[in-house]
PDB file of C-alpha atoms in Angstrom:
ATOM      1  CA  UNK A 644     101.444 -37.767  31.925  1.00  0.00           C
ATOM      2  CA  UNK A 645     100.638 -38.322  36.138  1.00  0.00           C
ATOM      3  CA  UNK A 646     104.751 -38.958  37.217  1.00  0.00           C
ATOM      4  CA  UNK A 647     105.327 -41.016  41.050  1.00  0.00           C
ATOM      5  CA  UNK A 648     101.019 -41.688  41.036  1.00  0.00           C
ATOM      6  CA  UNK A 649     100.075 -45.092  41.379  1.00  0.00           C
ATOM      7  CA  UNK A 650      97.584 -46.557  38.540  1.00  0.00           C
ATOM      8  CA  UNK A 651      95.796 -49.195  38.477  1.00  0.00           C
ATOM      9  CA  UNK A 652      93.946 -50.667  35.195  1.00  0.00           C
ATOM     10  CA  UNK A 653      89.905 -52.675  35.649  1.00  0.00           C
ATOM     11  CA  UNK A 654      88.310 -54.095  32.703  1.00  0.00           C
ATOM     12  CA  UNK A 655      85.066 -53.939  34.204  1.00  0.00           C
ATOM     13  CA  UNK A 656      83.186 -57.684  33.002  1.00  0.00           C
ATOM     14  CA  UNK A 657      80.213 -58.056  35.642  1.00  0.00           C
ATOM     15  CA  UNK A 658      77.453 -57.053  32.896  1.00  0.00           C
ATOM     16  CA  UNK A 659      74.613 -60.063  32.451  1.00  0.00           C
ATOM     17  CA  UNK A 660      75.856 -60.262  28.694  1.00  0.00           C
ATOM     18  CA  UNK A 661      72.139 -60.885  28.246  1.00  0.00           C
ATOM     19  CA  UNK A 662      72.433 -59.673  24.182  1.00  0.00           C
ATOM     20  CA  UNK A 663      74.722 -61.683  23.372  1.00  0.00           C
ATOM     21  CA  UNK A 664      73.500 -64.270  25.481  1.00  0.00           C
ATOM     22  CA  UNK A 665      77.071 -66.090  26.311  1.00  0.00           C
ATOM     23  CA  UNK A 666      79.802 -64.030  28.387  1.00  0.00           C
ATOM     24  CA  UNK A 667      80.680 -61.273  26.198  1.00  0.00           C
ATOM     25  CA  UNK A 668      84.332 -61.396  27.715  1.00  0.00           C
ATOM     26  CA  UNK A 669      85.274 -64.087  26.364  1.00  0.00           C
ATOM     27  CA  UNK A 670      83.000 -63.739  22.797  1.00  0.00           C
ATOM     28  CA  UNK A 671      86.128 -63.952  20.247  1.00  0.00           C
ATOM     29  CA  UNK A 672      86.684 -61.529  17.322  1.00  0.00           C
ATOM     30  CA  UNK A 673      89.780 -61.103  15.825  1.00  0.00           C
ATOM     31  CA  UNK A 674      91.883 -64.657  16.695  1.00  0.00           C
ATOM     32  CA  UNK A 675      91.079 -62.893  20.440  1.00  0.00           C
ATOM     33  CA  UNK A 676      88.157 -62.538  23.492  1.00  0.00           C
ATOM     34  CA  UNK A 677      87.445 -59.180  23.880  1.00  0.00           C
ATOM     35  CA  UNK A 678      88.434 -59.007  26.903  1.00  0.00           C
ATOM     36  CA  UNK A 679      92.109 -59.294  26.043  1.00  0.00           C
ATOM     37  CA  UNK A 680      91.739 -56.278  23.902  1.00  0.00           C
ATOM     38  CA  UNK A 681      91.069 -54.284  26.543  1.00  0.00           C
ATOM     39  CA  UNK A 682      93.299 -54.882  29.285  1.00  0.00           C
ATOM     40  CA  UNK A 683      95.583 -54.727  26.287  1.00  0.00           C
ATOM     41  CA  UNK A 684      94.249 -50.941  26.172  1.00  0.00           C
ATOM     42  CA  UNK A 685      95.914 -51.103  30.212  1.00  0.00           C
ATOM     43  CA  UNK A 686      98.822 -52.987  30.740  1.00  0.00           C
ATOM     44  CA  UNK A 687     101.141 -50.753  29.051  1.00  0.00           C
ATOM     45  CA  UNK A 688     100.474 -47.214  31.516  1.00  0.00           C
ATOM     46  CA  UNK A 689      98.672 -48.455  34.073  1.00  0.00           C
ATOM     47  CA  UNK A 690     101.179 -50.338  37.346  1.00  0.00           C
ATOM     48  CA  UNK A 691      98.669 -52.925  38.225  1.00  0.00           C
ATOM     49  CA  UNK A 692      95.174 -54.814  37.110  1.00  0.00           C
ATOM     50  CA  UNK A 693      92.134 -55.461  37.733  1.00  0.00           C
ATOM     51  CA  UNK A 694      89.037 -57.411  36.475  1.00  0.00           C
ATOM     52  CA  UNK A 695      85.835 -56.546  37.814  1.00  0.00           C
ATOM     53  CA  UNK A 696      83.982 -59.134  38.106  1.00  0.00           C
ATOM     54  CA  UNK A 697      82.151 -61.860  39.375  1.00  0.00           C
ATOM     55  CA  UNK A 698      83.036 -65.187  37.193  1.00  0.00           C
ATOM     56  CA  UNK A 699      85.856 -67.213  37.588  1.00  0.00           C
ATOM     57  CA  UNK A 700      85.494 -66.702  33.363  1.00  0.00           C
ATOM     58  CA  UNK A 701      88.282 -64.691  34.225  1.00  0.00           C
ATOM     59  CA  UNK A 702      91.104 -66.341  36.185  1.00  0.00           C
ATOM     60  CA  UNK A 703      93.255 -67.637  33.560  1.00  0.00           C
ATOM     61  CA  UNK A 704      94.673 -64.000  32.772  1.00  0.00           C
ATOM     62  CA  UNK A 705      96.640 -64.652  35.752  1.00  0.00           C
ATOM     63  CA  UNK A 706      94.886 -60.328  36.464  1.00  0.00           C
ATOM     64  CA  UNK A 707      93.408 -60.766  39.848  1.00  0.00           C
ATOM     65  CA  UNK A 708      89.244 -60.341  39.772  1.00  0.00           C
ATOM     66  CA  UNK A 709      87.636 -58.138  42.420  1.00  0.00           C
ATOM     67  CA  UNK A 710      84.063 -58.994  42.782  1.00  0.00           C
ATOM     68  CA  UNK A 711      81.707 -56.518  43.530  1.00  0.00           C
ATOM     69  CA  UNK A 712      80.636 -55.888  47.038  1.00  0.00           C
ATOM     70  CA  UNK A 713      77.776 -55.435  46.254  1.00  0.00           C
ATOM     71  CA  UNK A 714      75.640 -55.913  44.402  1.00  0.00           C
ATOM     72  CA  UNK A 715      73.043 -55.596  41.032  1.00  0.00           C
ATOM     73  CA  UNK A 716      74.515 -52.114  40.559  1.00  0.00           C
ATOM     74  CA  UNK A 717      75.816 -51.971  37.591  1.00  0.00           C
ATOM     75  CA  UNK A 718      79.405 -50.882  36.470  1.00  0.00           C
ATOM     76  CA  UNK A 719      79.731 -48.282  39.508  1.00  0.00           C
ATOM     77  CA  UNK A 720      79.590 -51.474  41.871  1.00  0.00           C
ATOM     78  CA  UNK A 721      82.111 -53.010  40.187  1.00  0.00           C
ATOM     79  CA  UNK A 722      84.882 -49.243  39.808  1.00  0.00           C
ATOM     80  CA  UNK A 723      83.198 -49.055  43.793  1.00  0.00           C
ATOM     81  CA  UNK A 724      85.063 -52.066  44.906  1.00  0.00           C
ATOM     82  CA  UNK A 725      88.218 -52.458  42.556  1.00  0.00           C
ATOM     83  CA  UNK A 726      89.202 -49.094  44.182  1.00  0.00           C
ATOM     84  CA  UNK A 727      88.004 -49.944  47.900  1.00  0.00           C
ATOM     85  CA  UNK A 728      90.155 -53.482  46.912  1.00  0.00           C
ATOM     86  CA  UNK A 729      93.656 -51.389  45.289  1.00  0.00           C
ATOM     87  CA  UNK A 730      94.679 -48.491  46.627  1.00  0.00           C
ATOM     88  CA  UNK A 731      96.327 -46.399  43.933  1.00  0.00           C
ATOM     89  CA  UNK A 732      95.914 -42.024  42.999  1.00  0.00           C
ATOM     90  CA  UNK A 733      94.668 -43.209  39.322  1.00  0.00           C
ATOM     91  CA  UNK A 734      92.329 -45.696  38.363  1.00  0.00           C
ATOM     92  CA  UNK A 735      91.957 -46.161  34.408  1.00  0.00           C
ATOM     93  CA  UNK A 736      88.735 -47.457  33.123  1.00  0.00           C
ATOM     94  CA  UNK A 737      87.660 -50.360  30.560  1.00  0.00           C
ATOM     95  CA  UNK A 738      83.953 -51.648  30.052  1.00  0.00           C
ATOM     96  CA  UNK A 739      85.569 -55.408  28.353  1.00  0.00           C
ATOM     97  CA  UNK A 740      83.626 -54.673  25.250  1.00  0.00           C
ATOM     98  CA  UNK A 741      85.489 -51.895  23.193  1.00  0.00           C
ATOM     99  CA  UNK A 742      88.552 -53.636  21.214  1.00  0.00           C
ATOM    100  CA  UNK A 743      89.351 -50.805  19.422  1.00  0.00           C
ATOM    101  CA  UNK A 744      90.851 -48.419  22.079  1.00  0.00           C
ATOM    102  CA  UNK A 745      94.353 -47.446  22.314  1.00  0.00           C
ATOM    103  CA  UNK A 746      96.347 -47.234  25.109  1.00  0.00           C
ATOM    104  CA  UNK A 747      97.835 -43.726  24.183  1.00  0.00           C
ATOM    105  CA  UNK A 748      94.275 -42.756  25.110  1.00  0.00           C
ATOM    106  CA  UNK A 749      94.511 -43.234  28.419  1.00  0.00           C
ATOM    107  CA  UNK A 750      98.063 -41.525  28.254  1.00  0.00           C
ATOM    108  CA  UNK A 751      96.279 -38.668  25.905  1.00  0.00           C
ATOM    109  CA  UNK A 752      93.208 -38.632  28.824  1.00  0.00           C
ATOM    110  CA  UNK A 753      96.167 -38.585  32.337  1.00  0.00           C
ATOM    111  CA  UNK A 754      98.060 -35.898  30.445  1.00  0.00           C
ATOM    112  CA  UNK A 755      94.503 -33.879  30.369  1.00  0.00           C
ATOM    113  CA  UNK A 756      93.204 -34.880  33.648  1.00  0.00           C
ATOM    114  CA  UNK A 757      94.433 -32.079  35.448  1.00  0.00           C
ATOM    115  CA  UNK A 758      92.854 -31.137  38.566  1.00  0.00           C
ATOM    116  CA  UNK A 759      89.757 -32.582  37.645  1.00  0.00           C
ATOM    117  CA  UNK A 760      87.935 -35.720  39.545  1.00  0.00           C
ATOM    118  CA  UNK A 761      87.628 -37.604  36.217  1.00  0.00           C
ATOM    119  CA  UNK A 762      88.405 -37.718  32.567  1.00  0.00           C
ATOM    120  CA  UNK A 763      86.454 -39.371  29.587  1.00  0.00           C
ATOM    121  CA  UNK A 764      85.978 -39.251  26.011  1.00  0.00           C
ATOM    122  CA  UNK A 765      83.110 -38.513  23.633  1.00  0.00           C
ATOM    123  CA  UNK A 766      82.288 -38.786  20.460  1.00  0.00           C
ATOM    124  CA  UNK A 767      81.750 -36.482  17.613  1.00  0.00           C
ATOM    125  CA  UNK A 768      77.791 -36.206  18.957  1.00  0.00           C
ATOM    126  CA  UNK A 769      79.317 -35.345  22.126  1.00  0.00           C
ATOM    127  CA  UNK A 770      78.177 -38.828  23.920  1.00  0.00           C
ATOM    128  CA  UNK A 771      80.387 -39.115  27.165  1.00  0.00           C
ATOM    129  CA  UNK A 772      82.347 -43.073  27.952  1.00  0.00           C
ATOM    130  CA  UNK A 773      82.365 -43.073  31.177  1.00  0.00           C
ATOM    131  CA  UNK A 774      83.305 -46.930  30.954  1.00  0.00           C
ATOM    132  CA  UNK A 775      86.221 -45.155  29.144  1.00  0.00           C
ATOM    133  CA  UNK A 776      87.658 -43.226  31.785  1.00  0.00           C
ATOM    134  CA  UNK A 777      90.590 -41.739  34.463  1.00  0.00           C
ATOM    135  CA  UNK A 778      89.099 -41.221  37.985  1.00  0.00           C
ATOM    136  CA  UNK A 779      91.084 -40.492  41.147  1.00  0.00           C
ATOM    137  CA  UNK A 780      90.738 -41.709  43.809  1.00  0.00           C
ATOM    138  CA  UNK A 781      89.021 -39.138  45.303  1.00  0.00           C
ATOM    139  CA  UNK A 782      85.851 -40.276  43.406  1.00  0.00           C
ATOM    140  CA  UNK A 783      85.890 -43.508  46.188  1.00  0.00           C
ATOM    141  CA  UNK A 784      83.544 -41.355  47.986  1.00  0.00           C
ATOM    142  CA  UNK A 785      81.078 -39.822  46.296  1.00  0.00           C
ATOM    143  CA  UNK A 786      80.559 -43.040  44.772  1.00  0.00           C
ATOM    144  CA  UNK A 787      80.232 -45.208  47.841  1.00  0.00           C
ATOM    145  CA  UNK A 788      77.960 -42.528  48.689  1.00  0.00           C
ATOM    146  CA  UNK A 789      76.025 -42.692  45.493  1.00  0.00           C
ATOM    147  CA  UNK A 790      75.817 -46.643  46.584  1.00  0.00           C
ATOM    148  CA  UNK A 791      74.423 -46.897  49.975  1.00  0.00           C
ATOM    149  CA  UNK A 792      71.845 -43.894  48.861  1.00  0.00           C
ATOM    150  CA  UNK A 793      70.713 -46.401  46.088  1.00  0.00           C
ATOM    151  CA  UNK A 794      71.915 -44.734  43.600  1.00  0.00           C
ATOM    152  CA  UNK A 795      73.432 -46.456  40.190  1.00  0.00           C
ATOM    153  CA  UNK A 796      74.086 -43.963  36.520  1.00  0.00           C
ATOM    154  CA  UNK A 797      77.160 -43.435  36.243  1.00  0.00           C
ATOM    155  CA  UNK A 798      75.328 -40.073  34.528  1.00  0.00           C
ATOM    156  CA  UNK A 799      74.004 -38.916  37.637  1.00  0.00           C
ATOM    157  CA  UNK A 800      77.821 -39.724  39.432  1.00  0.00           C
ATOM    158  CA  UNK A 801      79.289 -37.661  36.216  1.00  0.00           C
ATOM    159  CA  UNK A 802      76.968 -34.934  37.461  1.00  0.00           C
ATOM    160  CA  UNK A 803      78.334 -34.753  41.095  1.00  0.00           C
ATOM    161  CA  UNK A 804      82.063 -34.634  39.858  1.00  0.00           C
ATOM    162  CA  UNK A 805      84.832 -32.136  38.840  1.00  0.00           C
ATOM    163  CA  UNK A 806      84.818 -33.788  35.147  1.00  0.00           C
ATOM    164  CA  UNK A 807      86.555 -33.050  31.615  1.00  0.00           C
ATOM    165  CA  UNK A 808      85.722 -34.791  28.240  1.00  0.00           C
ATOM    166  CA  UNK A 809      88.279 -35.382  25.508  1.00  0.00           C
ATOM    167  CA  UNK A 810      86.448 -34.917  22.621  1.00  0.00           C
ATOM    168  CA  UNK A 811      87.759 -37.498  19.898  1.00  0.00           C
ATOM    169  CA  UNK A 812      88.475 -36.564  16.588  1.00  0.00           C
ATOM    170  CA  UNK A 813      90.301 -37.809  13.215  1.00  0.00           C
ATOM    171  CA  UNK A 814      93.205 -35.809  13.942  1.00  0.00           C
ATOM    172  CA  UNK A 815      93.947 -37.447  16.633  1.00  0.00           C
ATOM    173  CA  UNK A 816      96.999 -40.274  14.994  1.00  0.00           C
ATOM    174  CA  UNK A 817      95.917 -42.924  16.559  1.00  0.00           C
ATOM    175  CA  UNK A 818      91.660 -42.277  15.601  1.00  0.00           C
ATOM    176  CA  UNK A 819      89.755 -45.676  14.753  1.00  0.00           C
ATOM    177  CA  UNK A 820      86.543 -44.366  13.594  1.00  0.00           C
ATOM    178  CA  UNK A 821      85.426 -47.517  15.698  1.00  0.00           C
ATOM    179  CA  UNK A 822      87.470 -46.104  18.907  1.00  0.00           C
ATOM    180  CA  UNK A 823      83.871 -45.951  21.172  1.00  0.00           C
ATOM    181  CA  UNK A 824      82.050 -49.032  19.458  1.00  0.00           C
ATOM    182  CA  UNK A 825      81.001 -50.931  21.665  1.00  0.00           C
ATOM    183  CA  UNK A 826      79.424 -54.852  21.562  1.00  0.00           C
ATOM    184  CA  UNK A 827      76.067 -56.337  23.645  1.00  0.00           C
ATOM    185  CA  UNK A 828      74.938 -57.872  20.745  1.00  0.00           C
ATOM    186  CA  UNK A 829      76.308 -60.999  18.351  1.00  0.00           C
ATOM    187  CA  UNK A 830      75.870 -58.304  15.477  1.00  0.00           C
ATOM    188  CA  UNK A 831      77.837 -55.282  16.756  1.00  0.00           C
ATOM    189  CA  UNK A 832      80.950 -57.732  16.726  1.00  0.00           C
ATOM    190  CA  UNK A 833      79.948 -57.500  13.203  1.00  0.00           C
ATOM    191  CA  UNK A 834      80.283 -53.712  13.025  1.00  0.00           C
ATOM    192  CA  UNK A 835      83.488 -53.058  15.333  1.00  0.00           C
TER     193      UNK A 835
END
């Protein structure tokens, strides 16, 4: 774990939710809004938490809402805007639609970041999950350059950073087969 470093959690909830048909983070699952699960995954290990959103729906949660400084550029813009608004050494990023992520995963990511710019989990098929990740503050300049050059793809960003992949396996004490599953549609909610 990183000691004496400021850790800020960023919950990404600025998407259009077009497949969901309503604001994704406010969809109820097992008695809570999806975004509340994401907050619970960050809260225990973050010094501060912010929500990346262009909506006021989330004011009830009591966390600062950071609007995208550069509009219509997806998650990379939300991450950048939050990094610019709140100074930290590490940023723990999670999307608002992954209710099965444990804070223990983020604790493991922090333990294994070493000298890398970013670390994120990969599923059993090796798919990287850049929206459940830890980014160093040094990534902000690279993200800014990408944005101003019109490059908005997260996977492209990962190729520019020194990254580490944390393999999700059944041996993890907090393993859940749906841990990295997200909900983009009502059908996805049913399969969580």
